[in-house]
Short mmCIF file of C-alpha atoms in Angstrom, two decimals:
data_model
loop_
_atom_site.label_atom_id
_atom_site.label_comp_id
_atom_site.label_asym_id
_atom_site.label_seq_id
_atom_site.Cartn_x
_atom_site.Cartn_y
_atom_site.Cartn_z
CA MET A 1 -21.28 -12.39 25.15
CA HIS A 2 -21.02 -9.81 22.37
CA ALA A 3 -19.37 -10.44 19.04
CA SER A 4 -15.84 -9.09 18.80
CA SER A 5 -15.32 -5.99 16.56
CA PRO A 6 -11.96 -4.87 15.11
CA ASP A 7 -11.54 -1.97 17.55
CA ASP A 8 -11.66 -4.40 20.48
CA PHE A 9 -8.06 -5.31 19.52
CA ILE A 10 -6.36 -2.02 19.09
CA TYR A 11 -5.61 0.15 22.04
CA THR A 12 -4.77 3.95 21.99
CA LEU A 13 -2.12 5.03 24.37
CA THR A 14 -1.60 8.69 25.10
CA GLY A 15 0.24 10.61 27.75
CA ARG A 16 2.65 13.31 28.75
CA VAL A 17 6.31 13.38 29.12
CA VAL A 18 7.15 15.10 32.43
CA ALA A 19 10.21 16.43 34.16
CA GLY A 20 10.88 17.44 37.74
CA ASP A 21 11.60 15.95 41.12
CA PRO A 22 8.71 13.92 42.40
CA SER A 23 8.63 16.07 45.54
CA ASP A 24 8.21 19.18 43.44
CA GLU A 25 5.64 20.33 40.84
CA VAL A 26 6.33 18.36 37.57
CA ILE A 27 6.11 20.15 34.27
CA THR A 28 5.00 18.75 30.90
CA VAL A 29 7.95 18.61 28.47
CA GLY A 30 6.38 16.42 25.86
CA LYS A 31 3.41 14.40 24.64
CA PHE A 32 3.06 11.00 22.93
CA ARG A 33 0.47 8.86 21.22
CA ALA A 34 0.89 5.16 20.43
CA TYR A 35 -1.22 2.15 19.37
CA TYR A 36 -1.04 -1.41 20.56
CA VAL A 37 -2.39 -4.02 18.20
CA ASP A 38 -3.33 -7.26 19.88
CA ALA A 39 -2.96 -9.42 16.85
CA ASN A 40 -2.53 -12.64 18.83
CA ALA A 41 -5.95 -12.38 20.49
CA ALA A 42 -7.63 -11.39 17.20
CA PHE A 43 -6.09 -14.19 15.11
CA ASN A 44 -6.00 -17.04 17.62
CA TYR A 45 -9.29 -16.62 19.41
CA ASN A 46 -11.60 -14.39 17.46
CA LYS A 47 -10.65 -14.64 13.86
CA VAL A 48 -10.99 -10.93 13.32
CA SER A 49 -9.25 -9.58 10.17
CA LEU A 50 -6.04 -7.82 10.98
CA TYR A 51 -6.66 -5.44 8.13
CA ASP A 52 -9.90 -4.35 9.78
CA ILE A 53 -8.14 -3.83 13.01
CA PHE A 54 -5.47 -1.58 11.41
CA ASP A 55 -8.20 0.17 9.46
CA THR A 56 -9.76 1.36 12.74
CA TYR A 57 -7.69 4.55 12.56
CA GLN A 58 -6.34 6.58 9.67
CA GLU A 59 -3.00 6.75 11.41
CA THR A 60 -2.52 2.91 11.49
CA VAL A 61 -4.18 1.54 8.33
CA ASP A 62 -1.07 2.10 6.04
CA TYR A 63 1.06 -0.03 8.38
CA TYR A 64 -0.84 -3.17 7.53
CA GLU A 65 0.55 -3.94 4.04
CA ALA A 66 4.10 -2.97 5.29
CA ILE A 67 3.95 -5.46 8.14
CA TYR A 68 1.90 -8.44 6.84
CA ASP A 69 1.55 -10.71 3.89
CA ILE A 70 -1.97 -9.84 2.85
CA ASN A 71 -2.79 -13.35 1.92
CA SER A 72 -1.62 -15.22 5.00
CA GLU A 73 -1.58 -12.26 7.52
CA GLU A 74 1.74 -13.52 8.74
CA PHE A 75 4.64 -11.10 9.05
CA SER A 76 5.90 -10.39 5.57
CA GLU A 77 9.11 -11.74 4.10
CA LYS A 78 10.18 -8.17 3.22
CA LEU A 79 9.87 -7.16 6.91
CA LEU A 80 11.73 -10.32 8.04
CA LYS A 81 14.53 -9.48 5.66
CA ALA A 82 14.77 -5.81 6.77
CA LEU A 83 15.04 -6.93 10.34
CA LYS A 84 17.29 -9.92 9.54
CA ALA A 85 14.93 -12.08 11.46
CA ASP A 86 14.18 -15.73 10.81
CA TYR A 87 10.72 -15.29 12.24
CA LEU A 88 8.60 -12.84 14.22
CA ILE A 89 5.78 -13.41 16.70
CA GLY A 90 3.51 -11.33 18.81
CA ASN A 91 1.63 -8.03 18.59
CA VAL A 92 2.51 -4.73 17.22
CA LEU A 93 3.37 -1.39 18.95
CA ILE A 94 3.03 1.71 16.79
CA ILE A 95 4.55 4.91 18.16
CA ASP A 96 2.47 7.35 16.20
CA ARG A 97 3.87 10.70 17.53
CA LEU A 98 6.25 12.00 20.08
CA GLU A 99 6.59 15.78 20.69
CA ILE A 100 9.28 17.24 22.92
CA LEU A 101 9.57 21.00 23.80
CA PRO A 102 12.71 22.69 22.49
CA ALA A 103 14.36 23.35 25.90
CA PHE A 104 14.35 19.56 26.55
CA ARG A 105 15.45 18.22 23.21
CA SER A 106 19.03 18.01 24.27
CA TYR A 107 20.69 14.75 25.35
CA ASN A 108 18.37 12.87 22.99
CA LEU A 109 15.35 13.01 25.32
CA GLY A 110 13.06 12.04 22.52
CA LEU A 111 14.99 8.82 22.00
CA ILE A 112 15.15 8.10 25.71
CA THR A 113 11.42 8.68 25.88
CA MET A 114 10.82 6.36 22.98
CA ARG A 115 12.98 3.73 24.59
CA ARG A 116 10.82 3.93 27.74
CA LEU A 117 7.66 3.62 25.65
CA ILE A 118 8.91 0.48 24.07
CA LEU A 119 9.93 -1.08 27.42
CA ARG A 120 6.61 0.00 29.07
CA PHE A 121 4.15 -0.72 26.31
CA GLY A 122 5.95 -3.19 24.06
CA ILE A 123 5.41 -6.24 26.27
CA GLY A 124 3.96 -8.99 23.99
CA ALA A 125 4.74 -7.06 20.87
CA GLY A 126 7.21 -8.59 18.44
CA ILE A 127 7.97 -5.29 16.65
CA THR A 128 7.67 -1.53 17.19
CA ALA A 129 6.81 0.57 14.14
CA ILE A 130 7.26 4.24 13.45
CA LYS A 131 6.80 6.55 10.54
CA PRO A 132 9.50 9.31 10.54
CA PHE A 133 7.67 12.43 9.59
CA PRO A 134 8.79 15.93 10.39
CA LEU A 135 6.02 17.63 12.26
CA GLN A 136 6.70 21.06 10.65
CA PHE A 137 5.17 19.70 7.50
CA GLU A 138 1.99 18.43 9.09
CA MET A 139 -1.31 19.83 7.84
CA GLU A 140 -2.82 22.59 10.11
CA ILE A 141 -5.66 20.49 11.51
CA HIS A 142 -6.72 19.28 14.90
CA ARG A 143 -3.85 21.07 16.59
CA ASP A 144 -3.65 22.61 19.99
CA ASP A 145 -2.38 26.05 18.91
CA ASP A 146 -0.84 26.89 22.27
CA TRP A 147 1.12 23.64 22.41
CA LYS A 148 2.12 23.95 18.74
CA GLU A 149 3.49 27.40 19.43
CA GLN A 150 5.55 26.01 22.31
CA LEU A 151 7.10 23.39 20.00
CA VAL A 152 8.57 26.09 17.77
CA LEU A 153 8.28 23.87 14.63
CA THR A 154 9.27 26.85 12.45
CA ALA A 155 12.82 26.50 13.68
CA PHE A 156 13.15 23.10 12.00
CA ASP A 157 14.58 22.18 8.64
CA LYS A 158 12.36 23.62 5.83
CA ASN A 159 13.42 20.91 3.33
CA SER A 160 11.15 17.88 3.67
CA ARG A 161 13.58 15.35 2.17
CA SER A 162 16.60 16.28 4.28
CA ALA A 163 14.50 16.68 7.44
CA THR A 164 13.01 13.17 6.90
CA ALA A 165 16.49 11.69 6.29
CA SER A 166 17.79 13.37 9.44
CA LEU A 167 14.96 11.78 11.47
CA LYS A 168 15.64 8.34 10.09
CA LYS A 169 19.28 8.65 10.97
CA HIS A 170 18.27 9.79 14.47
CA TYR A 171 15.98 6.77 14.91
CA ARG A 172 18.64 4.35 13.78
CA LYS A 173 20.48 5.18 17.04
CA LEU A 174 17.72 3.26 18.85
CA GLY A 175 17.97 0.39 16.46
CA PHE A 176 15.08 1.14 14.07
CA VAL A 177 15.70 0.06 10.40
CA PRO A 178 13.85 1.33 7.33
CA LEU A 179 11.56 -0.94 5.39
CA PRO A 180 12.48 -0.37 1.68
CA GLY A 181 9.70 1.03 -0.49
CA THR A 182 7.78 2.33 2.50
CA PRO A 183 7.96 5.43 4.80
CA PHE A 184 8.19 3.18 7.90
CA MET A 185 10.92 2.00 10.24
CA PHE A 186 10.77 -1.09 12.46
CA LEU A 187 12.47 -2.41 15.55
CA GLU A 188 12.45 -6.06 16.61
CA ASN A 189 11.57 -5.83 20.29
CA ASP A 190 13.64 -8.91 21.25
CA LYS A 191 16.82 -6.89 20.53
CA THR A 192 18.64 -5.21 23.38
CA LEU A 193 18.12 -1.48 23.35
CA PRO A 194 20.83 1.06 23.80
CA SER A 195 21.28 2.19 27.40
CA VAL A 196 20.07 5.65 28.47
CA ALA A 197 23.73 6.59 29.02
CA ASP A 198 24.65 5.58 25.45
CA LEU A 199 21.62 7.60 24.04
CA ARG A 200 22.80 10.71 25.94
CA ARG A 201 26.13 10.80 24.25
#
């Protein structure tokens, strides 16, 4: 039996958002990437440092200090206060990126997709975390140029501050709340999510 390593407890989830009748050819209308941190298994059975787990990926490491008390590795009081929660238990789902093609951004398809990701992959997770960041300001590295061209990011708001504020307002519709002093937003997964019908309005 091999010794556990931090990357044994963080799982990368990637996929496509598709549209179309199952009887017809489906088309890709979006892509997503998420991470699932199995904090319970790491802490209860293997005593692997949660920091080391979050440090597995550049995209996840900064979440650690926003989520946990670094001394106890329990959910931080600041996070509990932001979520108005007495306590939190479970693992962590991080939705790292969600990209939807322009023709399919109407009717809040992005939020509806995120809702589905939470329901599908958030089982066992006490919270879902996101970092609202406008993709048009992302550095030009490791990009699929053809896909990026289809996203038409140049059509988005050119002001970073107002674009980020708009994204945060958008994600509040799903129930996410900002954590003061950080760029992150969080959702307590025990809360009832808005219905698809409500999100389409």
